[in-house]
Amino acid sequence: MAHFAWLARHGPWIHPAAVALGLLWQDLAAIARPFLPVTVLMMLTLLLTRLNISQAFAHIRRPRLILAALAWSLILIPLLMNVVLWLWPVSDGLRLALTIYASSPPNFSTAALAWMFGLDGNLAVVFTLGAIALHPVVTPAFTELFASNIVELSAMQLAARLAGLIGAAVVLAAILRHTIPRRHLDEGHALFDAAHILIMVAFAVALMDGIPARIAAQPVFAVQLIALSFALHIVINALSYAFWRVFDGI
């Protein structure tokens, strides 16, 4: 258990180290890349296994906070993103990618990190599942509005893929919740955190496949994109902080 606790304590630092590992060790990233869908399924399965059902329903019965978070993340942030893209024109392909990114649900690691930092992971899971449910409606709407000349995103295909992912995770989580004693589910925080970290390491390494080659091929574009990413995240975090300060005062 000491090893699991060590992983849980150092999780926020291990994740960026995994990104660096994937960048530096491209052979490993290439091996890990085909397993990306598996890591996503495993992460969602662990989140649903760890979820406290009664606390999740308590949040659902008081939906004000969740609805505000969904409106901010799935409507206002994509609108802000496209204002930025209007001020800073980019290629059609990048516009499409950033529009999809801005209107998509958060990564499953968000809820895992919430638990690691001692926050309400159950609330984060409920919010993430709500965002996933709205994803087939919101993202195609934004791509039609801001990137309709690039590609047509099928809401039905997106919904079918997400339903398959969630359905498989629900079945696996139900099996785990049935086989793991309730006491371990309630008290095994370090074990769950460590498992999440290991999955996030595999996910981060796999994502870096081919990235160094792309940077070497277009170094100026890569630096501009990195600068844009940092700037957007700083601005979005600042605006999110301001939004929630105002929301708390209402």
Coordinates of N, CA and C in Angstrom, one line a residue:
M1 N 0.8 -1.2 0.0 CA 0.0 0.0 0.0 C 0.9 1.3 0.0
A2 N 2.1 1.2 0.5 CA 2.9 2.3 0.6 C 3.3 2.8 -0.8
H3 N 3.4 1.9 -1.8 CA 3.7 2.3 -3.2 C 2.5 3.0 -3.8
F4 N 1.3 2.5 -3.5 CA 0.1 3.1 -4.0 C 0.0 4.6 -3.4
A5 N 0.3 4.7 -2.1 CA 0.2 6.0 -1.5 C 1.2 7.0 -2.1
W6 N 2.4 6.5 -2.4 CA 3.4 7.3 -3.1 C 2.9 7.8 -4.4
L7 N 2.4 6.9 -5.2 CA 1.8 7.3 -6.5 C 0.7 8.3 -6.4
A8 N -0.2 8.1 -5.4 CA -1.3 9.1 -5.2 C -0.7 10.5 -4.9
R9 N 0.3 10.5 -4.0 CA 0.8 11.8 -3.6 C 1.5 12.5 -4.8
H10 N 2.2 11.8 -5.6 CA 3.0 12.4 -6.7 C 2.3 12.4 -8.1
G11 N 1.0 12.1 -8.1 CA 0.2 12.0 -9.3 C 0.3 13.2 -10.2
P12 N 0.1 14.4 -9.6 CA 0.2 15.6 -10.5 C 1.5 15.9 -11.2
W13 N 2.6 15.3 -10.6 CA 3.9 15.4 -11.3 C 4.2 14.2 -12.2
I14 N 3.6 13.1 -12.0 CA 3.8 11.9 -12.8 C 3.2 12.1 -14.2
H15 N 2.1 12.8 -14.3 CA 1.4 12.9 -15.5 C 2.3 13.7 -16.5
P16 N 2.8 14.9 -16.2 CA 3.6 15.7 -17.1 C 4.9 14.9 -17.4
A17 N 5.4 14.1 -16.5 CA 6.6 13.3 -16.7 C 6.3 12.3 -17.8
A18 N 5.0 11.7 -17.8 CA 4.6 10.8 -18.8 C 4.6 11.4 -20.2
V19 N 4.2 12.6 -20.3 CA 4.2 13.4 -21.5 C 5.6 13.5 -22.1
A20 N 6.5 13.8 -21.2 CA 7.9 13.9 -21.6 C 8.5 12.6 -22.0
L21 N 8.1 11.5 -21.3 CA 8.6 10.2 -21.7 C 8.1 9.8 -23.1
G22 N 6.8 10.1 -23.4 CA 6.3 9.8 -24.7 C 7.0 10.6 -25.8
L23 N 7.3 11.9 -25.5 CA 8.0 12.7 -26.5 C 9.4 12.2 -26.8
L24 N 10.1 11.7 -25.7 CA 11.5 11.3 -25.8 C 11.6 9.9 -26.3
W25 N 10.6 9.1 -26.0 CA 10.7 7.6 -26.4 C 9.6 7.3 -27.3
Q26 N 9.8 7.6 -28.6 CA 8.7 7.5 -29.6 C 8.4 6.1 -29.9
D27 N 9.3 5.1 -29.7 CA 9.0 3.7 -30.0 C 7.9 3.3 -29.0
L28 N 8.1 3.7 -27.7 CA 7.1 3.4 -26.7 C 5.7 4.0 -27.0
A29 N 5.8 5.2 -27.4 CA 4.5 5.9 -27.8 C 3.8 5.2 -28.9
A30 N 4.6 4.8 -29.9 CA 3.9 4.0 -31.0 C 3.3 2.7 -30.6
I31 N 4.0 2.1 -29.6 CA 3.4 0.8 -29.1 C 2.1 1.1 -28.3
A32 N 2.1 2.2 -27.6 CA 1.0 2.5 -26.7 C -0.2 3.0 -27.5
R33 N 0.0 3.6 -28.6 CA -1.0 4.4 -29.4 C -2.3 3.5 -29.6
P34 N -2.1 2.3 -30.1 CA -3.3 1.5 -30.4 C -4.2 1.2 -29.1
F35 N -3.6 1.4 -28.0 CA -4.3 1.1 -26.7 C -5.1 2.3 -26.1
L36 N -5.1 3.4 -26.9 CA -5.7 4.6 -26.4 C -7.2 4.4 -26.0
P37 N -8.0 3.7 -26.9 CA -9.4 3.5 -26.5 C -9.5 2.6 -25.3
V38 N -8.6 1.7 -25.1 CA -8.6 0.9 -23.9 C -8.4 1.7 -22.6
T39 N -7.4 2.6 -22.7 CA -7.2 3.4 -21.5 C -8.4 4.3 -21.2
V40 N -9.1 4.8 -22.2 CA -10.3 5.6 -21.9 C -11.3 4.8 -21.3
L41 N -11.6 3.6 -21.8 CA -12.5 2.7 -21.2 C -12.2 2.3 -19.7
M42 N -10.9 2.0 -19.5 CA -10.4 1.6 -18.2 C -10.6 2.8 -17.2
M43 N -10.4 4.0 -17.6 CA -10.5 5.2 -16.7 C -12.0 5.4 -16.4
L44 N -12.9 5.3 -17.4 CA -14.3 5.5 -17.1 C -14.8 4.4 -16.2
T45 N -14.3 3.2 -16.4 CA -14.7 2.0 -15.6 C -14.3 2.3 -14.1
L46 N -13.1 2.7 -13.9 CA -12.7 3.0 -12.5 C -13.5 4.1 -11.9
L47 N -13.8 5.1 -12.6 CA -14.6 6.2 -12.1 C -16.0 5.7 -11.7
L48 N -16.6 4.9 -12.5 CA -17.9 4.4 -12.2 C -17.9 3.4 -11.0
T49 N -16.8 2.7 -10.9 CA -16.6 1.7 -9.8 C -16.5 2.5 -8.5
R50 N -15.8 3.6 -8.5 CA -15.5 4.4 -7.3 C -16.7 5.3 -6.9
L51 N -17.6 5.5 -7.9 CA -18.6 6.5 -7.6 C -19.5 6.1 -6.5
N52 N -19.8 7.0 -5.6 CA -20.7 6.8 -4.5 C -22.1 7.2 -5.0
I53 N -22.9 6.2 -5.2 CA -24.2 6.4 -5.9 C -25.1 7.3 -5.2
S54 N -25.2 7.2 -3.8 CA -26.1 8.1 -3.1 C -25.6 9.5 -3.1
Q55 N -24.3 9.8 -3.1 CA -23.9 11.2 -3.2 C -24.1 11.7 -4.6
A56 N -23.9 10.8 -5.6 CA -24.2 11.3 -7.0 C -25.6 11.7 -7.2
F57 N -26.6 10.9 -6.6 CA -28.0 11.3 -6.7 C -28.3 12.6 -5.9
A58 N -27.6 12.8 -4.8 CA -27.8 14.0 -4.1 C -27.4 15.2 -4.9
H59 N -26.4 15.1 -5.7 CA -26.0 16.2 -6.6 C -27.1 16.4 -7.7
I60 N -27.6 15.3 -8.2 CA -28.6 15.4 -9.2 C -29.9 16.0 -8.7
R61 N -30.2 15.7 -7.5 CA -31.4 16.3 -6.9 C -31.3 17.8 -6.7
R62 N -30.0 18.3 -6.6 CA -29.8 19.8 -6.5 C -28.9 20.2 -7.7
P63 N -29.5 20.3 -8.9 CA -28.8 20.4 -10.2 C -28.3 21.8 -10.5
R64 N -28.5 22.8 -9.6 CA -28.1 24.1 -10.0 C -26.7 24.3 -10.4
L65 N -25.8 23.7 -9.5 CA -24.4 23.8 -9.8 C -24.0 23.0 -11.0
I66 N -24.5 21.9 -11.2 CA -24.1 21.1 -12.4 C -24.6 21.7 -13.7
L67 N -25.8 22.3 -13.7 CA -26.4 23.0 -14.9 C -25.5 24.2 -15.2
A68 N -25.1 24.9 -14.2 CA -24.2 26.1 -14.4 C -22.9 25.7 -15.0
A69 N -22.3 24.6 -14.5 CA -21.1 24.1 -15.0 C -21.2 23.6 -16.4
L70 N -22.3 23.0 -16.8 CA -22.5 22.5 -18.1 C -22.7 23.7 -19.1
A71 N -23.4 24.7 -18.7 CA -23.6 25.9 -19.5 C -22.3 26.6 -19.8
W72 N -21.5 26.7 -18.7 CA -20.2 27.4 -18.8 C -19.3 26.6 -19.7
S73 N -19.1 25.3 -19.5 CA -18.1 24.5 -20.2 C -18.5 24.2 -21.6
L74 N -19.8 23.9 -21.9 CA -20.3 23.4 -23.2 C -20.9 24.5 -24.1
I75 N -21.2 25.7 -23.6 CA -21.7 26.8 -24.4 C -20.8 28.0 -24.4
L76 N -20.6 28.5 -23.2 CA -19.8 29.8 -23.2 C -18.4 29.6 -23.6
I77 N -17.7 28.6 -23.1 CA -16.3 28.4 -23.5 C -16.1 28.1 -25.0
P78 N -17.0 27.3 -25.7 CA -16.8 27.2 -27.1 C -17.1 28.5 -27.8
L79 N -18.0 29.3 -27.3 CA -18.2 30.6 -28.0 C -17.0 31.5 -27.8
L80 N -16.4 31.5 -26.6 CA -15.2 32.3 -26.4 C -14.1 31.8 -27.3
M81 N -14.0 30.5 -27.4 CA -12.9 29.9 -28.3 C -13.0 30.4 -29.7
N82 N -14.3 30.5 -30.2 CA -14.4 30.9 -31.6 C -14.3 32.4 -31.7
V83 N -14.5 33.2 -30.7 CA -14.1 34.6 -30.7 C -12.6 34.8 -30.9
V84 N -11.9 34.0 -30.1 CA -10.4 34.0 -30.3 C -10.0 33.6 -31.7
L85 N -10.6 32.6 -32.2 CA -10.3 32.1 -33.6 C -10.7 33.1 -34.6
W86 N -11.7 33.9 -34.3 CA -12.0 35.0 -35.3 C -11.0 36.1 -35.2
L87 N -10.4 36.4 -34.0 CA -9.4 37.4 -33.9 C -8.0 36.9 -34.3
W88 N -7.8 35.6 -34.2 CA -6.5 35.0 -34.6 C -6.8 33.9 -35.6
P89 N -7.0 34.2 -36.8 CA -7.4 33.2 -37.9 C -6.4 32.1 -37.9
V90 N -6.9 30.9 -38.1 CA -6.1 29.7 -38.2 C -6.6 28.9 -39.4
S91 N -5.9 27.8 -39.7 CA -6.3 27.0 -40.8 C -7.7 26.3 -40.5
D92 N -8.4 25.9 -41.6 CA -9.7 25.2 -41.4 C -9.6 24.0 -40.6
G93 N -8.6 23.2 -40.8 CA -8.4 22.0 -40.0 C -8.2 22.3 -38.5
L94 N -7.4 23.3 -38.2 CA -7.2 23.6 -36.8 C -8.4 24.2 -36.2
R95 N -9.2 25.0 -37.0 CA -10.4 25.6 -36.5 C -11.4 24.5 -36.1
L96 N -11.5 23.5 -36.9 CA -12.4 22.3 -36.6 C -11.9 21.6 -35.4
A97 N -10.6 21.4 -35.3 CA -10.1 20.6 -34.1 C -10.3 21.4 -32.8
L98 N -10.1 22.7 -32.8 CA -10.2 23.5 -31.6 C -11.7 23.7 -31.3
T99 N -12.6 23.7 -32.3 CA -14.0 23.8 -32.0 C -14.5 22.6 -31.4
I100 N -14.1 21.4 -31.9 CA -14.5 20.1 -31.3 C -13.9 20.0 -29.9
Y101 N -12.6 20.4 -29.7 CA -12.0 20.3 -28.4 C -12.7 21.2 -27.3
A102 N -13.1 22.4 -27.8 CA -13.7 23.4 -26.8 C -15.1 22.9 -26.4
S103 N -15.8 22.2 -27.3 CA -17.2 21.8 -27.0 C -17.4 20.4 -26.6
S104 N -16.2 19.7 -26.3 CA -16.3 18.3 -25.9 C -16.3 18.2 -24.4
P105 N -16.8 17.1 -23.8 CA -16.7 16.9 -22.4 C -15.3 16.8 -21.9
P106 N -15.1 17.0 -20.6 CA -13.7 17.0 -20.0 C -13.2 15.6 -20.1
N107 N -11.9 15.5 -20.0 CA -11.2 14.2 -20.0 C -11.6 13.5 -18.7
F108 N -11.7 12.2 -18.8 CA -12.1 11.4 -17.6 C -11.1 11.6 -16.4
S109 N -9.8 12.0 -16.8 CA -8.9 12.2 -15.7 C -9.3 13.4 -14.8
T110 N -10.2 14.2 -15.2 CA -10.6 15.4 -14.4 C -11.2 14.9 -13.1
A111 N -12.1 13.9 -13.2 CA -12.7 13.4 -11.9 C -11.7 12.7 -11.1
A112 N -10.8 12.0 -11.7 CA -9.7 11.3 -11.0 C -8.8 12.3 -10.2
L113 N -8.5 13.4 -10.9 CA -7.7 14.4 -10.3 C -8.4 15.1 -9.1
A114 N -9.7 15.2 -9.3 CA -10.5 15.8 -8.2 C -10.4 15.0 -6.9
W115 N -10.5 13.7 -7.1 CA -10.4 12.8 -5.9 C -8.9 12.9 -5.3
M116 N -7.9 13.0 -6.2 CA -6.6 13.1 -5.7 C -6.3 14.3 -4.9
F117 N -6.9 15.4 -5.3 CA -6.8 16.7 -4.6 C -7.7 16.9 -3.5
G118 N -8.5 15.8 -3.1 CA -9.4 15.9 -2.0 C -10.7 16.7 -2.3
L119 N -11.0 16.8 -3.6 CA -12.2 17.5 -3.9 C -13.4 16.5 -4.1
D120 N -14.5 17.0 -4.5 CA -15.7 16.1 -4.6 C -15.6 15.4 -6.0
G121 N -15.1 14.2 -6.0 CA -15.0 13.4 -7.2 C -16.3 13.0 -7.7
N122 N -17.3 12.7 -6.8 CA -18.6 12.3 -7.2 C -19.3 13.4 -8.1
L123 N -19.1 14.7 -7.6 CA -19.7 15.8 -8.4 C -19.0 15.9 -9.8
A124 N -17.7 15.6 -9.8 CA -17.0 15.7 -11.1 C -17.4 14.6 -12.0
V125 N -17.7 13.4 -11.5 CA -18.2 12.3 -12.4 C -19.6 12.6 -12.9
V126 N -20.5 13.1 -12.1 CA -21.8 13.5 -12.5 C -21.8 14.6 -13.6
F127 N -20.9 15.6 -13.4 CA -20.7 16.6 -14.4 C -20.2 16.1 -15.7
T128 N -19.2 15.2 -15.6 CA -18.6 14.6 -16.8 C -19.6 13.8 -17.6
L129 N -20.4 13.0 -16.9 CA -21.4 12.1 -17.5 C -22.5 13.0 -18.2
G130 N -22.9 14.1 -17.5 CA -23.8 15.1 -18.1 C -23.3 15.7 -19.4
A131 N -22.0 16.0 -19.3 CA -21.3 16.6 -20.5 C -21.3 15.6 -21.7
I132 N -21.0 14.3 -21.3 CA -21.0 13.3 -22.4 C -22.3 13.1 -23.0
A133 N -23.4 13.2 -22.2 CA -24.8 13.0 -22.7 C -25.1 14.1 -23.7
L134 N -24.6 15.3 -23.4 CA -24.9 16.5 -24.3 C -23.9 16.6 -25.5
H135 N -22.9 15.9 -25.4 CA -21.8 16.0 -26.4 C -22.4 15.7 -27.9
P136 N -23.2 14.7 -28.1 CA -23.7 14.5 -29.5 C -24.6 15.6 -30.0
V137 N -25.1 16.5 -29.1 CA -25.9 17.6 -29.5 C -25.1 18.8 -29.7
V138 N -24.3 19.1 -28.7 CA -23.5 20.4 -28.6 C -22.4 20.5 -29.7
T139 N -21.6 19.4 -29.7 CA -20.4 19.5 -30.6 C -20.8 19.6 -32.1
P140 N -21.8 18.8 -32.6 CA -22.2 18.9 -34.0 C -22.8 20.3 -34.3
A141 N -23.5 20.8 -33.2 CA -24.1 22.2 -33.4 C -23.0 23.2 -33.6
F142 N -22.0 23.2 -32.8 CA -20.9 24.2 -32.9 C -20.1 24.0 -34.2
T143 N -19.9 22.7 -34.6 CA -19.1 22.5 -35.8 C -19.9 23.0 -37.0
E144 N -21.3 22.8 -37.0 CA -22.1 23.3 -38.1 C -22.1 24.8 -38.1
L145 N -22.1 25.4 -36.9 CA -22.1 26.9 -36.8 C -20.8 27.6 -37.3
F146 N -19.7 27.0 -36.8 CA -18.4 27.6 -37.0 C -17.5 26.9 -38.0
A147 N -17.8 25.6 -38.4 CA -16.9 24.9 -39.3 C -17.6 24.0 -40.2
S148 N -18.8 24.5 -40.7 CA -19.7 23.7 -41.5 C -19.1 23.4 -42.9
N149 N -18.2 24.3 -43.3 CA -17.5 24.1 -44.6 C -16.4 23.1 -44.6
I150 N -16.1 22.6 -43.5 CA -14.9 21.7 -43.3 C -15.3 20.2 -43.3
V151 N -16.3 19.9 -42.4 CA -16.7 18.5 -42.3 C -18.1 18.5 -41.6
E152 N -18.8 17.5 -41.9 CA -20.1 17.3 -41.3 C -20.0 16.3 -40.2
L153 N -20.3 16.6 -38.9 CA -20.1 15.7 -37.8 C -21.4 15.1 -37.5
S154 N -21.5 13.8 -37.6 CA -22.8 13.0 -37.4 C -23.1 12.9 -35.9
A155 N -24.2 13.5 -35.5 CA -24.6 13.3 -34.1 C -24.9 11.9 -33.8
M156 N -25.6 11.2 -34.7 CA -26.0 9.8 -34.4 C -24.8 8.9 -34.3
Q157 N -23.8 9.1 -35.1 CA -22.6 8.2 -35.0 C -21.8 8.5 -33.7
L158 N -21.8 9.8 -33.3 CA -21.1 10.2 -32.1 C -21.9 9.6 -30.9
A159 N -23.2 9.7 -30.9 CA -24.0 9.2 -29.8 C -23.8 7.7 -29.7
A160 N -23.8 7.0 -30.8 CA -23.6 5.5 -30.8 C -22.3 5.1 -30.2
R161 N -21.2 5.8 -30.6 CA -19.9 5.5 -30.0 C -19.9 5.7 -28.5
L162 N -20.4 6.9 -28.1 CA -20.4 7.2 -26.7 C -21.3 6.2 -25.9
A163 N -22.4 5.8 -26.5 CA -23.3 4.8 -25.8 C -22.6 3.5 -25.6
G164 N -21.8 3.1 -26.7 CA -21.1 1.9 -26.6 C -20.0 1.9 -25.5
L165 N -19.3 3.1 -25.4 CA -18.2 3.3 -24.4 C -18.8 3.3 -23.0
I166 N -19.9 4.0 -22.8 CA -20.5 4.1 -21.5 C -21.1 2.8 -21.1
G167 N -21.8 2.2 -22.0 CA -22.4 0.9 -21.7 C -21.4 -0.2 -21.3
A168 N -20.3 -0.3 -22.0 CA -19.2 -1.2 -21.7 C -18.6 -0.9 -20.3
A169 N -18.4 0.4 -20.0 CA -17.9 0.8 -18.7 C -18.8 0.5 -17.6
V170 N -20.1 0.7 -17.8 CA -21.1 0.4 -16.8 C -21.1 -1.1 -16.4
V171 N -21.1 -1.9 -17.5 CA -21.1 -3.4 -17.2 C -19.8 -3.8 -16.4
L172 N -18.7 -3.3 -16.9 CA -17.4 -3.6 -16.2 C -17.4 -3.1 -14.7
A173 N -17.9 -1.9 -14.6 CA -18.0 -1.3 -13.2 C -18.9 -2.1 -12.3
A174 N -20.0 -2.5 -12.9 CA -21.0 -3.3 -12.1 C -20.3 -4.6 -11.6
I175 N -19.5 -5.2 -12.5 CA -18.8 -6.5 -12.1 C -17.8 -6.2 -11.0
L176 N -17.1 -5.1 -11.1 CA -16.1 -4.8 -10.1 C -16.8 -4.4 -8.8
R177 N -17.9 -3.7 -8.8 CA -18.6 -3.3 -7.6 C -19.2 -4.5 -6.9
H178 N -19.5 -5.5 -7.7 CA -20.1 -6.8 -7.1 C -19.0 -7.6 -6.5
T179 N -17.8 -7.6 -7.1 CA -16.7 -8.5 -6.6 C -15.8 -7.8 -5.5
I180 N -15.7 -6.5 -5.5 CA -14.9 -5.8 -4.6 C -15.7 -5.5 -3.3
P181 N -15.2 -5.9 -2.1 CA -16.0 -5.6 -0.9 C -16.2 -4.1 -0.8
R182 N -17.4 -3.8 -0.2 CA -17.8 -2.4 0.0 C -16.8 -1.6 0.7
R183 N -16.2 -2.2 1.7 CA -15.2 -1.5 2.6 C -14.0 -1.1 1.7
H184 N -13.5 -1.9 0.8 CA -12.4 -1.5 0.0 C -12.8 -0.4 -1.0
L185 N -14.0 -0.4 -1.5 CA -14.5 0.7 -2.3 C -14.5 2.0 -1.6
D186 N -14.9 2.0 -0.3 CA -15.0 3.2 0.4 C -13.6 3.7 1.0
E187 N -12.7 2.7 1.2 CA -11.5 3.1 1.9 C -10.2 3.0 1.0
G188 N -10.4 2.4 -0.2 CA -9.2 2.2 -1.1 C -8.9 3.4 -2.0
H189 N -8.8 4.6 -1.3 CA -8.6 5.8 -2.1 C -7.2 5.7 -2.8
A190 N -6.2 5.3 -2.0 CA -4.8 5.3 -2.6 C -4.7 4.3 -3.8
L191 N -5.4 3.2 -3.6 CA -5.4 2.2 -4.7 C -6.0 2.7 -6.0
F192 N -7.2 3.3 -5.8 CA -7.9 3.9 -7.0 C -7.1 5.0 -7.6
D193 N -6.5 5.9 -6.7 CA -5.7 7.0 -7.3 C -4.5 6.4 -8.1
A194 N -3.8 5.4 -7.5 CA -2.6 4.8 -8.2 C -3.0 4.2 -9.5
A195 N -4.2 3.5 -9.5 CA -4.7 2.9 -10.8 C -4.9 4.0 -11.8
H196 N -5.6 5.1 -11.4 CA -5.9 6.2 -12.3 C -4.6 6.8 -12.9
I197 N -3.6 6.9 -12.0 CA -2.3 7.5 -12.5 C -1.6 6.6 -13.5
L198 N -1.6 5.3 -13.3 CA -1.0 4.4 -14.2 C -1.7 4.5 -15.6
I199 N -3.0 4.5 -15.5 CA -3.8 4.6 -16.8 C -3.5 5.9 -17.5
M200 N -3.4 7.0 -16.7 CA -3.1 8.3 -17.3 C -1.7 8.4 -17.9
V201 N -0.8 7.7 -17.3 CA 0.6 7.6 -17.9 C 0.5 6.9 -19.2
A202 N -0.2 5.8 -19.3 CA -0.3 5.1 -20.6 C -1.0 6.0 -21.7
F203 N -2.0 6.7 -21.2 CA -2.8 7.6 -22.1 C -1.9 8.7 -22.6
A204 N -1.1 9.4 -21.7 CA -0.3 10.5 -22.1 C 0.8 10.1 -23.0
V205 N 1.5 8.9 -22.7 CA 2.5 8.4 -23.6 C 2.0 8.1 -25.0
A206 N 0.8 7.5 -25.1 CA 0.3 7.2 -26.4 C -0.1 8.4 -27.2
L207 N -0.5 9.5 -26.5 CA -0.9 10.7 -27.2 C 0.3 11.4 -27.9
M208 N 1.5 11.1 -27.4 CA 2.7 11.8 -27.9 C 3.3 11.1 -29.2
D209 N 2.6 10.0 -29.7 CA 3.1 9.3 -30.9 C 3.1 10.3 -32.1
G210 N 4.2 10.5 -32.7 CA 4.3 11.3 -33.9 C 4.4 12.8 -33.6
I211 N 4.3 13.2 -32.4 CA 4.4 14.7 -32.1 C 5.7 15.3 -32.4
P212 N 6.9 14.7 -32.0 CA 8.2 15.3 -32.3 C 8.4 15.5 -33.8
A213 N 7.9 14.5 -34.6 CA 8.1 14.7 -36.1 C 7.3 15.8 -36.6
R214 N 6.1 16.0 -36.0 CA 5.2 17.2 -36.5 C 5.9 18.5 -36.1
I215 N 6.5 18.5 -34.9 CA 7.1 19.8 -34.4 C 8.3 20.1 -35.3
A216 N 9.1 19.0 -35.6 CA 10.3 19.2 -36.5 C 9.9 19.7 -37.9
A217 N 8.8 19.2 -38.4 CA 8.4 19.5 -39.7 C 7.8 21.0 -39.8
Q218 N 7.2 21.4 -38.7 CA 6.6 22.8 -38.7 C 6.9 23.5 -37.4
P219 N 8.2 23.8 -37.1 CA 8.6 24.4 -35.8 C 7.9 25.7 -35.5
V220 N 7.8 26.6 -36.5 CA 7.2 27.9 -36.2 C 5.7 27.7 -35.8
F221 N 5.0 26.9 -36.6 CA 3.6 26.7 -36.4 C 3.4 26.0 -35.0
A222 N 4.3 25.1 -34.6 CA 4.3 24.4 -33.4 C 4.4 25.3 -32.2
V223 N 5.4 26.2 -32.3 CA 5.6 27.2 -31.2 C 4.4 28.1 -31.1
Q224 N 3.8 28.6 -32.2 CA 2.6 29.4 -32.2 C 1.4 28.7 -31.6
L225 N 1.3 27.4 -31.9 CA 0.2 26.6 -31.3 C 0.4 26.4 -29.8
I226 N 1.6 26.1 -29.4 CA 1.9 26.0 -28.0 C 1.6 27.3 -27.2
A227 N 2.0 28.4 -27.8 CA 1.7 29.7 -27.2 C 0.2 30.0 -27.1
L228 N -0.5 29.6 -28.2 CA -2.0 29.8 -28.2 C -2.6 28.9 -27.1
S229 N -2.1 27.7 -27.0 CA -2.7 26.8 -26.0 C -2.5 27.3 -24.6
F230 N -1.3 27.8 -24.3 CA -1.0 28.3 -22.9 C -1.9 29.5 -22.7
A231 N -1.9 30.4 -23.7 CA -2.7 31.7 -23.5 C -4.2 31.4 -23.3
L232 N -4.7 30.4 -24.1 CA -6.1 30.1 -23.9 C -6.4 29.5 -22.6
H233 N -5.6 28.6 -22.1 CA -5.8 28.0 -20.8 C -5.7 29.0 -19.7
I234 N -4.8 29.9 -19.7 CA -4.6 30.9 -18.7 C -5.9 31.8 -18.7
V235 N -6.3 32.2 -19.9 CA -7.5 33.1 -19.9 C -8.8 32.4 -19.5
I236 N -8.9 31.1 -19.9 CA -10.1 30.3 -19.6 C -10.1 30.1 -18.1
N237 N -9.0 29.8 -17.5 CA -9.0 29.6 -16.0 C -9.3 30.8 -15.3
A238 N -8.8 32.0 -15.7 CA -9.1 33.3 -15.1 C -10.6 33.6 -15.2
L239 N -11.1 33.4 -16.4 CA -12.6 33.7 -16.6 C -13.4 32.7 -15.8
S240 N -13.0 31.4 -15.8 CA -13.8 30.4 -15.0 C -13.8 30.8 -13.5
Y241 N -12.7 31.3 -13.0 CA -12.6 31.7 -11.6 C -13.5 32.9 -11.4
A242 N -13.5 33.8 -12.3 CA -14.4 35.0 -12.2 C -15.9 34.6 -12.2
F243 N -16.2 33.6 -13.2 CA -17.6 33.2 -13.3 C -18.1 32.5 -12.1
W244 N -17.2 31.7 -11.4 CA -17.7 30.9 -10.3 C -17.8 31.9 -9.0
R245 N -16.9 32.9 -9.0 CA -17.1 33.9 -7.9 C -18.4 34.6 -8.0
V246 N -18.8 35.0 -9.2 CA -20.1 35.6 -9.4 C -21.2 34.6 -9.1
F247 N -21.1 33.4 -9.6 CA -22.1 32.4 -9.4 C -22.3 32.1 -7.9
D248 N -21.2 32.1 -7.1 CA -21.3 31.8 -5.7 C -22.1 33.0 -5.0
G249 N -22.0 34.2 -5.6 CA -22.6 35.3 -4.9 C -24.1 35.5 -5.3
I250 N -24.6 34.7 -6.2 CA -26.0 34.8 -6.6 C -26.9 34.0 -5.7

